[in-house]
Amino acid sequence: MKRLIVTIIIFFSFLFSKEYVITKYIEDKPIINVTFKGPDQVKKIVDMDFKVLDHFEINESAKYSFDFNYDKVTKTLKVIYKKDNQPFLIKKYRSRSYAYFPFLIHRAVYDINEYFQLPSAKFLIRKVIYSLLTAPKEASIYLSDYTLSYKKRIISGGLNIFPKWADKKQTKIYFTKYERTPVLYEYNLLTGKKKKILKSVGILIVSDVKDDKILLTMAPEGQPDVYLMDFNNKTIKRITKYPGIDVNGKFWEDKIVFVSDRYGQPYVFEKDLKSGVLRRVLHHGKNQVGVDAYNKNLVISTRETANAFKPNTFNLFLINSQDDSLKRLTMKGQNSYPNFSVDGSSVMFIKREHFSSKIGIIRLGENKVFYYPLSKMLQSFDW
Amino acid sequence: MKKIALMAGIAAFLMFAGCSKQPNLENAQQQQTQQTEEVATTTPTENETVNTENAQVEEQNLEATTVTISKTQNNQQFAKKLASIVVYFDFDKYNIRPDQWPKVEKLAELIKSNPSNYTVRIEGNCDEWGTEEYNYALGLKRANSVKNALIKLGVDPKKLTVISYGELNPVCTAHAKWCWRLNRRDNFTYLP
């Protein structure tokens, strides 16, 4: 019955929608004025933050004003909060290097958003970690802000892929390094220490992290399956046992979702960890190759055409399990690797264009998408 | 004088031993012979002392070097032969195509013909279509397909290991079908 409902919804959504339709949740945006003194490079980030956030209406005659002052010598950002032109709060943000200024701006804009008690804007202050292909079999891992303006290479030499944040504070990452076999490492960004976790034949990827548990895709016997690793009791449990492809496990409430080719083509399935019941999640598209989960929502990358090489090859869809709704998030191109932000307000994804890439950010509540281009091929990211 | 005679003797021995035992290493032996001859002609004649122990050691070293070069070259040739075989796959598939089977059979014969201690790493690769984990698993299944076929053809499983590079090891970066075809492949790497 549920399948039928989803199919009908999909049918009607294609009949009537040319764009994705998401209700805006901020009806009356606060009207504020923003002024800036400092380098143009810094101003660009201020403008970008307010544009991407889209929680405010900017107007010069607004009651509230926020004066941004950035001093390149002291590497300090000062934000003066004013009401009716009277300062009532001053916030200062300082960094050791000039290059770090995007994070100061993001933090300042985040604080203004918090001051007005608006929906979460945590995506602004999250650090992004990504792997970039620099040559065949050569990929380095970089640290960045969400606009990819700040860039610091933290892991290099050989093939370093699938970086994943290991903790909520973003101090440690997991990543896979290709040695004689793939090896999983934990790297501490504060101390620079690298710790070997485990190795596996063929493939070894951290797909999802939840507290002290991680979902892995690995193939100790050469067979790719989803595994659950619990750091508390130091156990590894095999979750899927189909002799085809099972990958990309994500925690989803009491279940996990993953991609499997058990029906001949890759589709997204959910598995109840207690009962073991397995169910296909979405009946749409020629196949479904990627998935991410947040609360009741799933975002799935789907190949929509039988011709693999048509322009609208991979698109992203948002599913809400509560009301069984389905929303199209992208229209054309090769869109993949969708990843919810920590607050669920945005989806970050990779848009491939030949052998270069863009990181795309879909602001779900604001009905907008922003792109940040990279000259090389982006392998994967986490934020 | 004794030293010159000894060195010449070593050179002659090496020439003879090299020619009879290593017919495939003509260039390497020629170089060694020339070096030995040069040493013989430039050795000062006034130094009359001879240390036979050292001479013996030197002879052993040269002999050992000859064997190492021979082994290395054989391994290199074997590695080249392995690398020259590439098995291609269809889009989103990991079964071996009928037209690719002769290559797998050739590969099996090649590995079986070399009984020494080594590993062949079967590297599964994909085209640029997809950055998801699925693409890496697809590469792994491609590697496993050939691995299983090789085992059926009598190759020792202990000699085989698999890895997936997903889309991260392209041989071609043009945005065209002919290029994507070249990237959907298995490579074979010699690991000593």
Coordinates of C-alpha atoms in Angstrom, one line a residue:
Chain A
M1 CA 0.0 0.0 0.0
K2 CA 2.8 2.3 1.0
R3 CA 4.6 1.6 -2.4
L4 CA 1.4 2.5 -4.2
I5 CA 1.1 5.8 -2.4
V6 CA 4.7 6.7 -3.1
T7 CA 4.3 5.8 -6.8
I8 CA 1.1 7.9 -7.1
I9 CA 2.9 10.8 -5.4
I10 CA 5.9 10.5 -7.7
F11 CA 3.5 10.4 -10.7
F12 CA 1.7 13.6 -9.7
S13 CA 4.9 15.3 -8.7
F14 CA 6.2 14.9 -12.2
L15 CA 3.0 16.0 -13.8
F16 CA 2.8 19.3 -11.9
S17 CA 6.2 20.3 -10.7
K18 CA 9.0 21.6 -12.8
E19 CA 11.0 22.7 -9.7
Y20 CA 11.1 21.4 -6.2
V21 CA 8.5 23.0 -3.9
I22 CA 9.4 23.5 -0.3
T23 CA 7.5 25.7 2.0
K24 CA 9.5 28.5 3.4
Y25 CA 9.6 28.4 7.2
I26 CA 10.5 32.1 7.8
E27 CA 7.5 34.1 6.8
D28 CA 8.6 37.4 8.3
K29 CA 12.4 37.8 7.9
P30 CA 14.0 40.2 10.4
I31 CA 15.0 43.4 8.6
I32 CA 18.6 44.4 9.4
N33 CA 21.3 46.7 8.0
V34 CA 24.9 45.4 7.6
T35 CA 27.9 47.6 7.1
F36 CA 31.5 46.6 6.5
K37 CA 35.0 48.0 6.8
G38 CA 38.0 46.0 5.7
P39 CA 39.4 44.1 2.7
D40 CA 37.1 43.3 -0.2
Q41 CA 38.0 39.6 0.1
V42 CA 36.5 39.6 3.6
K43 CA 33.5 41.6 2.6
K44 CA 32.7 39.0 -0.1
I45 CA 32.4 36.3 2.6
V46 CA 30.1 38.5 4.7
D47 CA 27.8 39.1 1.7
M48 CA 27.9 35.4 0.8
D49 CA 26.9 34.3 4.3
F50 CA 23.9 36.5 4.4
K51 CA 22.9 35.5 0.9
V52 CA 23.2 31.7 1.5
L53 CA 21.6 31.9 4.9
D54 CA 18.6 33.9 3.6
H55 CA 17.2 34.5 7.0
F56 CA 17.3 38.3 6.9
E57 CA 16.1 41.1 4.7
I58 CA 18.9 43.6 4.3
N59 CA 17.7 47.3 4.3
E60 CA 19.7 50.4 5.0
S61 CA 17.0 52.1 7.1
A62 CA 16.5 49.1 9.3
K63 CA 16.1 49.4 13.1
Y64 CA 18.9 46.9 13.8
S65 CA 22.3 47.4 12.3
F66 CA 25.5 45.3 12.4
D67 CA 28.8 46.9 11.7
F68 CA 31.5 44.6 10.7
N69 CA 35.1 45.8 11.0
Y70 CA 38.0 43.6 10.0
D71 CA 41.6 44.6 10.8
K72 CA 44.1 42.6 8.7
V73 CA 47.0 43.6 10.9
T74 CA 45.6 42.2 14.2
K75 CA 43.5 39.6 12.3
T76 CA 40.5 40.7 14.3
L77 CA 36.9 41.0 13.4
K78 CA 34.8 43.4 15.5
V79 CA 31.0 43.3 15.1
I80 CA 29.0 46.2 16.7
Y81 CA 25.3 45.4 17.3
K82 CA 23.2 48.6 17.1
K83 CA 19.6 49.3 17.7
D84 CA 18.2 52.7 16.6
N85 CA 21.8 53.6 15.8
Q86 CA 22.9 53.0 19.4
P87 CA 25.5 50.3 20.1
F88 CA 24.4 47.8 22.7
L89 CA 26.8 44.9 22.1
I90 CA 30.3 44.4 20.7
K91 CA 31.7 41.0 19.7
K92 CA 35.3 40.4 18.8
Y93 CA 36.7 37.4 16.9
R94 CA 40.4 36.8 16.4
S95 CA 42.5 34.2 14.5
R96 CA 46.2 33.4 14.3
S97 CA 46.4 33.6 10.5
Y98 CA 44.7 35.9 8.0
A99 CA 43.7 32.9 5.9
Y100 CA 41.3 31.8 8.7
F101 CA 39.1 34.9 8.3
P102 CA 36.2 33.0 6.6
F103 CA 35.6 31.1 9.8
L104 CA 35.5 34.4 11.8
I105 CA 32.9 35.8 9.5
H106 CA 30.8 32.6 9.5
R107 CA 30.9 32.6 13.3
A108 CA 29.8 36.3 13.5
V109 CA 26.9 35.7 11.1
Y110 CA 25.9 32.6 13.0
D111 CA 25.8 34.6 16.3
I112 CA 23.6 37.2 14.7
N113 CA 21.2 34.4 13.6
E114 CA 21.3 33.1 17.1
Y115 CA 20.6 36.6 18.6
F116 CA 17.3 36.7 16.6
Q117 CA 16.6 33.1 17.7
L118 CA 16.0 32.0 14.1
P119 CA 16.2 28.4 12.8
S120 CA 19.6 26.8 13.2
A121 CA 22.5 28.0 11.0
K122 CA 25.0 25.5 12.2
F123 CA 26.0 24.7 8.7
L124 CA 27.8 28.1 8.6
I125 CA 30.3 27.2 11.3
R126 CA 30.9 23.6 10.4
K127 CA 34.3 22.8 9.0
V128 CA 34.3 20.8 5.7
I129 CA 36.7 18.0 5.1
Y130 CA 37.2 16.8 1.6
S131 CA 39.4 14.6 -0.6
L132 CA 40.6 15.9 -3.9
L133 CA 42.1 13.8 -6.7
T134 CA 45.4 15.4 -7.7
A135 CA 46.6 12.7 -10.1
P136 CA 45.6 9.1 -10.9
K137 CA 46.0 7.2 -7.6
E138 CA 46.9 10.4 -5.8
A139 CA 44.3 12.1 -3.5
S140 CA 44.9 14.5 -0.6
I141 CA 42.6 15.6 2.2
Y142 CA 41.9 19.2 2.8
L143 CA 40.2 21.2 5.5
S144 CA 37.9 24.0 4.5
D145 CA 34.9 26.2 5.4
Y146 CA 31.6 25.6 3.7
T147 CA 32.4 28.1 0.9
L148 CA 35.7 26.3 0.2
S149 CA 37.5 29.7 0.5
Y150 CA 39.8 28.6 3.3
K151 CA 41.9 25.6 2.3
K152 CA 44.5 23.7 4.2
R153 CA 46.0 20.4 3.1
I154 CA 46.2 18.0 6.1
I155 CA 46.8 14.6 4.6
S156 CA 48.9 14.0 1.5
G157 CA 51.0 11.3 -0.2
G158 CA 49.3 8.4 -2.0
L159 CA 45.6 7.8 -2.1
N160 CA 43.7 9.3 0.9
I161 CA 39.9 9.1 0.5
F162 CA 36.5 9.1 2.2
P163 CA 37.3 11.5 5.1
K164 CA 34.7 11.5 7.8
W165 CA 34.4 13.6 11.0
A166 CA 35.0 11.3 13.9
D167 CA 33.6 13.5 16.7
K168 CA 31.0 16.3 17.1
K169 CA 33.6 18.9 18.0
Q170 CA 35.4 18.2 14.6
T171 CA 38.8 17.6 16.1
K172 CA 39.3 14.1 14.6
I173 CA 38.7 12.5 11.3
Y174 CA 38.6 9.0 9.9
F175 CA 40.0 8.4 6.4
T176 CA 41.1 5.5 4.2
K177 CA 44.6 5.3 3.0
Y178 CA 45.5 2.9 0.2
E179 CA 48.6 1.0 1.2
R180 CA 49.1 -2.6 0.2
T181 CA 45.5 -2.9 1.1
P182 CA 43.1 -0.1 2.2
V183 CA 43.8 1.0 5.8
L184 CA 41.4 3.0 8.0
Y185 CA 43.1 5.7 10.1
E186 CA 41.9 8.1 12.8
Y187 CA 43.7 11.5 12.5
N188 CA 43.7 14.1 15.3
L189 CA 43.7 17.6 13.8
L190 CA 44.9 19.2 17.0
T191 CA 47.8 16.9 17.8
G192 CA 48.6 15.7 14.3
K193 CA 48.6 12.1 15.6
K194 CA 47.5 9.3 13.3
K195 CA 46.1 6.0 14.6
K196 CA 45.6 2.9 12.6
I197 CA 42.1 1.4 13.2
L198 CA 41.8 -1.6 10.9
K199 CA 42.5 -2.8 7.4
S200 CA 40.5 -4.8 4.9
V201 CA 41.0 -6.3 1.5
G202 CA 39.6 -4.5 -1.5
I203 CA 37.5 -1.7 0.0
L204 CA 37.2 0.0 3.4
I205 CA 35.1 3.1 3.9
V206 CA 33.6 4.8 6.9
S207 CA 30.0 5.5 5.8
D208 CA 28.5 7.1 8.9
V209 CA 29.4 8.0 12.5
K210 CA 27.1 8.1 15.5
D211 CA 28.6 8.7 18.9
D212 CA 30.9 5.7 19.5
K213 CA 29.6 3.6 16.6
I214 CA 30.5 3.7 12.9
L215 CA 29.0 2.1 9.9
L216 CA 31.6 0.7 7.5
T217 CA 31.7 -0.7 4.0
M218 CA 34.4 -3.3 3.9
A219 CA 35.2 -6.6 2.3
P220 CA 37.4 -8.8 4.5
E221 CA 36.6 -11.8 2.3
G222 CA 36.5 -9.7 -0.9
Q223 CA 32.7 -9.3 -0.6
P224 CA 31.5 -5.7 0.0
D225 CA 29.1 -5.5 2.9
V226 CA 27.9 -3.1 5.6
Y227 CA 29.5 -3.6 9.1
L228 CA 28.8 -1.9 12.4
M229 CA 31.8 -1.1 14.6
D230 CA 31.2 -0.3 18.2
F231 CA 34.1 1.3 20.0
N232 CA 32.5 0.8 23.4
N233 CA 32.8 -2.9 23.4
K234 CA 35.3 -3.1 20.5
T235 CA 33.1 -5.3 18.3
I236 CA 32.5 -5.4 14.6
K237 CA 29.2 -6.9 13.4
R238 CA 28.3 -7.7 9.8
I239 CA 24.9 -6.2 9.1
T240 CA 24.3 -7.3 5.5
K241 CA 25.1 -10.7 4.0
Y242 CA 23.9 -10.6 0.4
P243 CA 26.6 -11.9 -2.0
G244 CA 26.3 -8.9 -4.3
I245 CA 27.0 -5.2 -3.5
D246 CA 25.9 -3.8 -0.1
V247 CA 27.4 -0.3 0.6
N248 CA 26.8 3.2 2.0
G249 CA 25.2 2.3 5.4
K250 CA 23.6 5.2 7.3
F251 CA 22.0 5.4 10.7
W252 CA 18.3 6.2 10.4
E253 CA 16.4 6.3 13.6
D254 CA 16.4 2.6 14.9
K255 CA 17.2 1.3 11.4
I256 CA 19.9 1.6 8.9
V257 CA 19.6 2.5 5.2
F258 CA 22.0 1.3 2.6
V259 CA 22.5 0.8 -1.1
S260 CA 22.2 -2.8 -2.5
D261 CA 22.1 -4.4 -5.9
R262 CA 20.1 -7.4 -4.6
Y263 CA 17.3 -6.6 -7.2
G264 CA 19.8 -6.6 -10.1
Q265 CA 20.2 -2.8 -10.0
P266 CA 21.4 -0.7 -7.0
Y267 CA 18.5 0.6 -4.9
V268 CA 18.1 2.0 -1.4
F269 CA 16.9 -0.4 1.3
E270 CA 16.2 0.0 5.0
K271 CA 16.9 -2.7 7.6
D272 CA 15.5 -2.8 11.1
L273 CA 18.4 -3.7 13.3
K274 CA 16.2 -5.4 15.9
S275 CA 13.8 -7.5 13.7
G276 CA 16.1 -7.7 10.7
V277 CA 13.2 -6.8 8.4
L278 CA 14.4 -5.4 5.1
R279 CA 12.4 -3.1 2.8
R280 CA 13.0 -1.1 -0.3
V281 CA 12.6 2.6 0.4
L282 CA 11.9 4.3 -3.0
H283 CA 10.4 3.0 -6.2
H284 CA 11.7 5.6 -8.6
G285 CA 14.5 5.9 -11.1
K286 CA 16.6 3.4 -13.0
N287 CA 18.8 3.0 -10.0
Q288 CA 19.7 4.7 -6.7
V289 CA 23.4 4.9 -5.9
G290 CA 23.7 7.1 -2.8
V291 CA 21.7 8.0 0.4
D292 CA 22.0 10.1 3.5
A293 CA 19.6 10.3 6.5
Y294 CA 18.5 12.9 9.0
N295 CA 15.6 12.4 11.4
K296 CA 12.6 11.4 9.3
N297 CA 14.3 12.5 6.0
L298 CA 16.3 10.7 3.4
V299 CA 18.1 12.2 0.5
I300 CA 18.8 9.8 -2.4
S301 CA 20.8 10.2 -5.6
T302 CA 19.0 8.5 -8.5
R303 CA 19.8 7.8 -12.1
E304 CA 16.7 8.7 -14.0
T305 CA 17.3 7.7 -17.6
A306 CA 17.9 4.4 -19.3
N307 CA 20.6 6.1 -21.3
A308 CA 23.5 6.4 -18.9
F309 CA 25.0 9.2 -20.8
K310 CA 22.1 11.7 -21.1
P311 CA 22.6 15.1 -19.4
N312 CA 20.1 14.4 -16.5
T313 CA 21.9 11.3 -15.4
F314 CA 21.9 11.6 -11.6
N315 CA 19.4 13.7 -9.6
L316 CA 18.7 14.2 -5.9
F317 CA 15.4 13.5 -4.2
L318 CA 14.2 14.2 -0.7
I319 CA 11.9 11.8 1.1
N320 CA 10.0 12.3 4.3
S321 CA 9.0 9.1 5.9
Q322 CA 6.4 10.7 8.1
D323 CA 4.2 12.0 5.3
D324 CA 5.7 9.8 2.5
S325 CA 6.4 13.0 0.5
L326 CA 8.9 13.1 -2.3
K327 CA 10.6 16.3 -3.5
R328 CA 13.0 16.7 -6.4
L329 CA 16.0 18.7 -5.4
T330 CA 18.0 18.9 -8.7
M331 CA 16.9 19.0 -12.3
K332 CA 19.9 18.1 -14.4
G333 CA 23.5 17.0 -14.5
Q334 CA 25.5 14.5 -12.5
N335 CA 24.5 15.2 -8.8
S336 CA 25.7 12.7 -6.2
Y337 CA 27.1 12.1 -2.7
P338 CA 24.3 14.0 -0.9
N339 CA 25.0 14.8 2.7
F340 CA 22.7 16.5 5.3
S341 CA 24.1 19.3 7.4
V342 CA 24.2 18.7 11.2
D343 CA 21.0 20.8 11.6
G344 CA 19.3 19.1 8.7
S345 CA 18.6 22.5 7.1
S346 CA 20.8 22.0 4.1
V347 CA 22.1 19.2 1.8
M348 CA 25.6 19.4 0.5
F349 CA 26.4 17.4 -2.6
I350 CA 28.9 16.9 -5.4
K351 CA 28.1 18.1 -8.9
R352 CA 30.6 16.6 -11.4
E353 CA 31.4 18.3 -14.7
H354 CA 33.9 16.2 -16.6
F355 CA 37.0 16.0 -14.4
S356 CA 36.2 19.0 -12.3
S357 CA 33.6 19.4 -9.6
K358 CA 31.4 21.7 -7.7
I359 CA 30.2 21.5 -4.2
G360 CA 26.5 22.3 -4.1
I361 CA 24.5 23.5 -1.1
I362 CA 20.8 23.2 -1.2
R363 CA 19.0 25.3 1.4
L364 CA 16.0 23.2 2.0
G365 CA 13.8 25.8 3.7
E366 CA 14.9 28.6 1.4
N367 CA 14.4 26.8 -1.9
K368 CA 17.9 27.8 -3.1
V369 CA 21.0 26.1 -4.3
F370 CA 24.6 27.5 -4.3
Y371 CA 27.7 26.2 -6.0
Y372 CA 31.4 26.4 -5.1
P373 CA 33.6 25.2 -7.9
L374 CA 36.8 23.2 -7.7
S375 CA 39.3 22.8 -10.5
K376 CA 40.0 19.2 -9.8
M377 CA 37.9 16.1 -9.1
L378 CA 36.3 16.0 -5.7
Q379 CA 36.3 12.5 -4.4
S380 CA 34.2 12.9 -1.3
F381 CA 33.6 15.2 1.7
D382 CA 32.0 15.5 5.1
W383 CA 30.8 18.6 7.0
Chain B
M1 CA 101.2 -8.7 -10.7
K2 CA 99.3 -11.4 -8.8
K3 CA 96.5 -9.0 -8.2
I4 CA 96.2 -8.3 -12.0
A5 CA 96.1 -11.9 -12.7
L6 CA 93.5 -12.5 -10.1
M7 CA 91.3 -9.7 -11.3
A8 CA 91.6 -10.9 -14.9
G9 CA 90.7 -14.4 -13.7
I10 CA 87.6 -13.1 -12.0
A11 CA 86.6 -11.2 -15.1
A12 CA 87.1 -14.2 -17.3
F13 CA 85.1 -16.3 -14.8
L14 CA 82.3 -13.8 -14.8
M15 CA 82.2 -13.6 -18.6
F16 CA 82.1 -17.4 -18.8
A17 CA 79.6 -17.9 -16.0
G18 CA 77.4 -15.1 -17.2
C19 CA 77.3 -16.2 -20.8
S20 CA 76.5 -19.8 -19.9
K21 CA 73.9 -19.2 -17.2
Q22 CA 72.2 -16.0 -18.2
P23 CA 71.5 -15.9 -21.9
N24 CA 68.8 -13.2 -21.5
L25 CA 71.0 -10.6 -19.8
E26 CA 73.5 -9.8 -22.5
N27 CA 73.6 -6.1 -21.8
A28 CA 74.0 -6.3 -18.1
Q29 CA 76.9 -8.9 -18.5
Q30 CA 78.6 -6.7 -21.1
Q31 CA 78.6 -3.8 -18.7
Q32 CA 80.0 -5.8 -15.9
T33 CA 82.7 -7.3 -18.0
Q34 CA 83.8 -3.9 -19.2
Q35 CA 83.9 -2.5 -15.6
T36 CA 86.0 -5.4 -14.5
E37 CA 88.4 -5.0 -17.4
E38 CA 88.7 -1.3 -16.6
V39 CA 89.5 -2.0 -13.0
A40 CA 92.2 -4.5 -14.1
T41 CA 94.0 -2.0 -16.4
T42 CA 93.9 0.9 -14.0
T43 CA 95.1 -0.9 -10.9
P44 CA 98.5 0.5 -9.9
T45 CA 101.2 -2.1 -10.5
E46 CA 103.5 -1.0 -7.6
N47 CA 101.0 -2.2 -5.0
E48 CA 102.1 -5.7 -4.7
T49 CA 100.1 -6.8 -1.6
V50 CA 97.2 -9.2 -2.1
N51 CA 94.4 -9.9 0.2
T52 CA 92.8 -13.1 -1.0
E53 CA 90.0 -13.0 1.5
N54 CA 88.8 -9.7 0.1
A55 CA 89.1 -10.9 -3.4
Q56 CA 86.9 -13.9 -2.6
V57 CA 84.4 -11.6 -1.0
E58 CA 84.4 -9.4 -4.1
E59 CA 83.8 -12.4 -6.3
Q60 CA 80.9 -13.5 -4.2
N61 CA 79.4 -10.0 -4.3
L62 CA 79.6 -9.8 -8.0
E63 CA 78.1 -13.2 -8.4
A64 CA 75.3 -12.2 -6.0
T65 CA 74.7 -9.0 -7.9
T66 CA 74.4 -10.9 -11.2
V67 CA 71.8 -13.1 -9.7
T68 CA 69.9 -10.1 -8.2
I69 CA 69.9 -8.3 -11.5
S70 CA 68.7 -11.4 -13.3
K71 CA 65.9 -11.9 -10.8
T72 CA 64.9 -8.2 -10.9
Q73 CA 64.8 -8.2 -14.6
N74 CA 62.8 -11.4 -14.8
N75 CA 60.3 -9.8 -12.3
Q76 CA 60.2 -6.6 -14.3
Q77 CA 59.4 -8.6 -17.4
F78 CA 56.8 -10.5 -15.6
A79 CA 55.3 -7.3 -14.2
K80 CA 55.3 -5.8 -17.7
K81 CA 53.5 -8.8 -19.1
L82 CA 50.9 -8.6 -16.3
A83 CA 50.4 -4.8 -16.9
S84 CA 49.9 -5.3 -20.6
I85 CA 46.7 -7.3 -20.0
V86 CA 43.6 -5.2 -19.4
V87 CA 40.2 -6.6 -19.0
Y88 CA 37.3 -4.3 -19.9
F89 CA 33.7 -4.2 -18.6
D90 CA 30.4 -2.8 -19.7
F91 CA 28.7 0.1 -18.1
D92 CA 27.5 -0.7 -14.6
K93 CA 28.4 -4.4 -15.0
Y94 CA 31.0 -6.7 -13.4
N95 CA 30.5 -9.9 -15.3
I96 CA 33.4 -10.8 -17.7
R97 CA 32.4 -10.2 -21.4
P98 CA 32.8 -13.1 -23.8
D99 CA 35.4 -11.1 -25.8
Q100 CA 37.5 -10.5 -22.7
W101 CA 37.7 -14.2 -21.8
P102 CA 40.9 -14.9 -23.9
K103 CA 42.7 -12.2 -21.9
V104 CA 41.7 -13.9 -18.6
E105 CA 42.9 -17.3 -19.9
K106 CA 46.2 -15.7 -21.1
L107 CA 46.5 -14.2 -17.6
A108 CA 45.9 -17.5 -15.9
E109 CA 48.6 -19.2 -18.1
L110 CA 51.1 -16.3 -17.3
I111 CA 50.6 -16.6 -13.6
K112 CA 50.8 -20.4 -13.6
S113 CA 54.0 -20.3 -15.6
N114 CA 55.7 -18.4 -12.8
P115 CA 55.8 -20.5 -9.7
S116 CA 58.0 -18.1 -7.6
N117 CA 56.8 -16.3 -4.5
Y118 CA 54.7 -13.2 -5.4
T119 CA 51.2 -11.7 -5.4
V120 CA 49.2 -10.4 -8.3
R121 CA 47.0 -7.4 -7.3
I122 CA 43.8 -7.3 -9.4
E123 CA 42.8 -3.6 -9.5
G124 CA 39.1 -2.9 -10.3
N125 CA 38.5 0.5 -11.9
C126 CA 35.4 2.5 -12.9
D127 CA 34.5 5.4 -15.2
E128 CA 33.7 8.9 -13.9
W129 CA 30.0 8.2 -13.6
G130 CA 29.4 8.2 -9.9
T131 CA 31.5 9.1 -6.8
E132 CA 29.4 7.1 -4.4
E133 CA 30.6 4.1 -2.5
Y134 CA 28.7 2.0 -5.0
N135 CA 31.3 2.8 -7.6
Y136 CA 34.1 1.4 -5.4
A137 CA 32.1 -1.7 -4.7
L138 CA 31.5 -2.1 -8.4
G139 CA 35.3 -1.8 -9.0
L140 CA 35.8 -4.5 -6.3
K141 CA 33.3 -6.8 -7.9
R142 CA 35.1 -6.4 -11.2
A143 CA 38.3 -7.4 -9.6
N144 CA 36.6 -10.3 -7.9
S145 CA 35.1 -11.6 -11.2
V146 CA 38.5 -12.0 -12.7
K147 CA 39.9 -13.4 -9.4
N148 CA 37.2 -16.1 -9.3
A149 CA 37.8 -16.9 -13.0
L150 CA 41.5 -17.2 -12.5
I151 CA 40.9 -19.6 -9.6
K152 CA 38.6 -21.8 -11.8
L153 CA 41.4 -21.8 -14.4
G154 CA 43.8 -23.3 -11.8
V155 CA 45.6 -20.3 -10.4
D156 CA 46.6 -20.5 -6.7
P157 CA 44.2 -18.2 -4.8
K158 CA 47.1 -17.3 -2.4
K159 CA 48.8 -15.5 -5.3
L160 CA 45.8 -13.2 -5.8
T161 CA 44.6 -10.1 -4.0
V162 CA 42.0 -7.5 -5.0
I163 CA 41.5 -3.8 -4.6
S164 CA 39.2 -1.2 -6.0
Y165 CA 40.2 2.3 -7.1
G166 CA 36.7 3.4 -8.1
E167 CA 37.0 6.3 -10.5
L168 CA 40.4 7.4 -9.0
N169 CA 42.7 5.8 -11.5
P170 CA 41.6 7.0 -14.9
V171 CA 43.7 6.2 -18.0
C172 CA 41.7 8.7 -20.0
T173 CA 40.0 12.0 -18.9
A174 CA 38.1 13.0 -22.0
H175 CA 34.3 13.4 -21.6
A176 CA 33.4 10.8 -24.2
K177 CA 32.0 7.3 -24.4
W178 CA 35.2 5.8 -25.9
C179 CA 37.1 7.2 -23.0
W180 CA 34.7 5.9 -20.3
R181 CA 35.0 2.5 -21.9
L182 CA 38.8 2.6 -21.4
N183 CA 38.3 3.4 -17.7
R184 CA 36.0 0.5 -16.9
R185 CA 38.7 -2.1 -16.5
D186 CA 40.8 -4.4 -14.4
N187 CA 44.6 -3.9 -14.2
F188 CA 47.0 -6.4 -12.9
T189 CA 50.0 -5.4 -10.7
Y190 CA 53.0 -7.5 -9.6
L191 CA 53.7 -7.3 -5.9
P192 CA 57.0 -9.0 -4.8

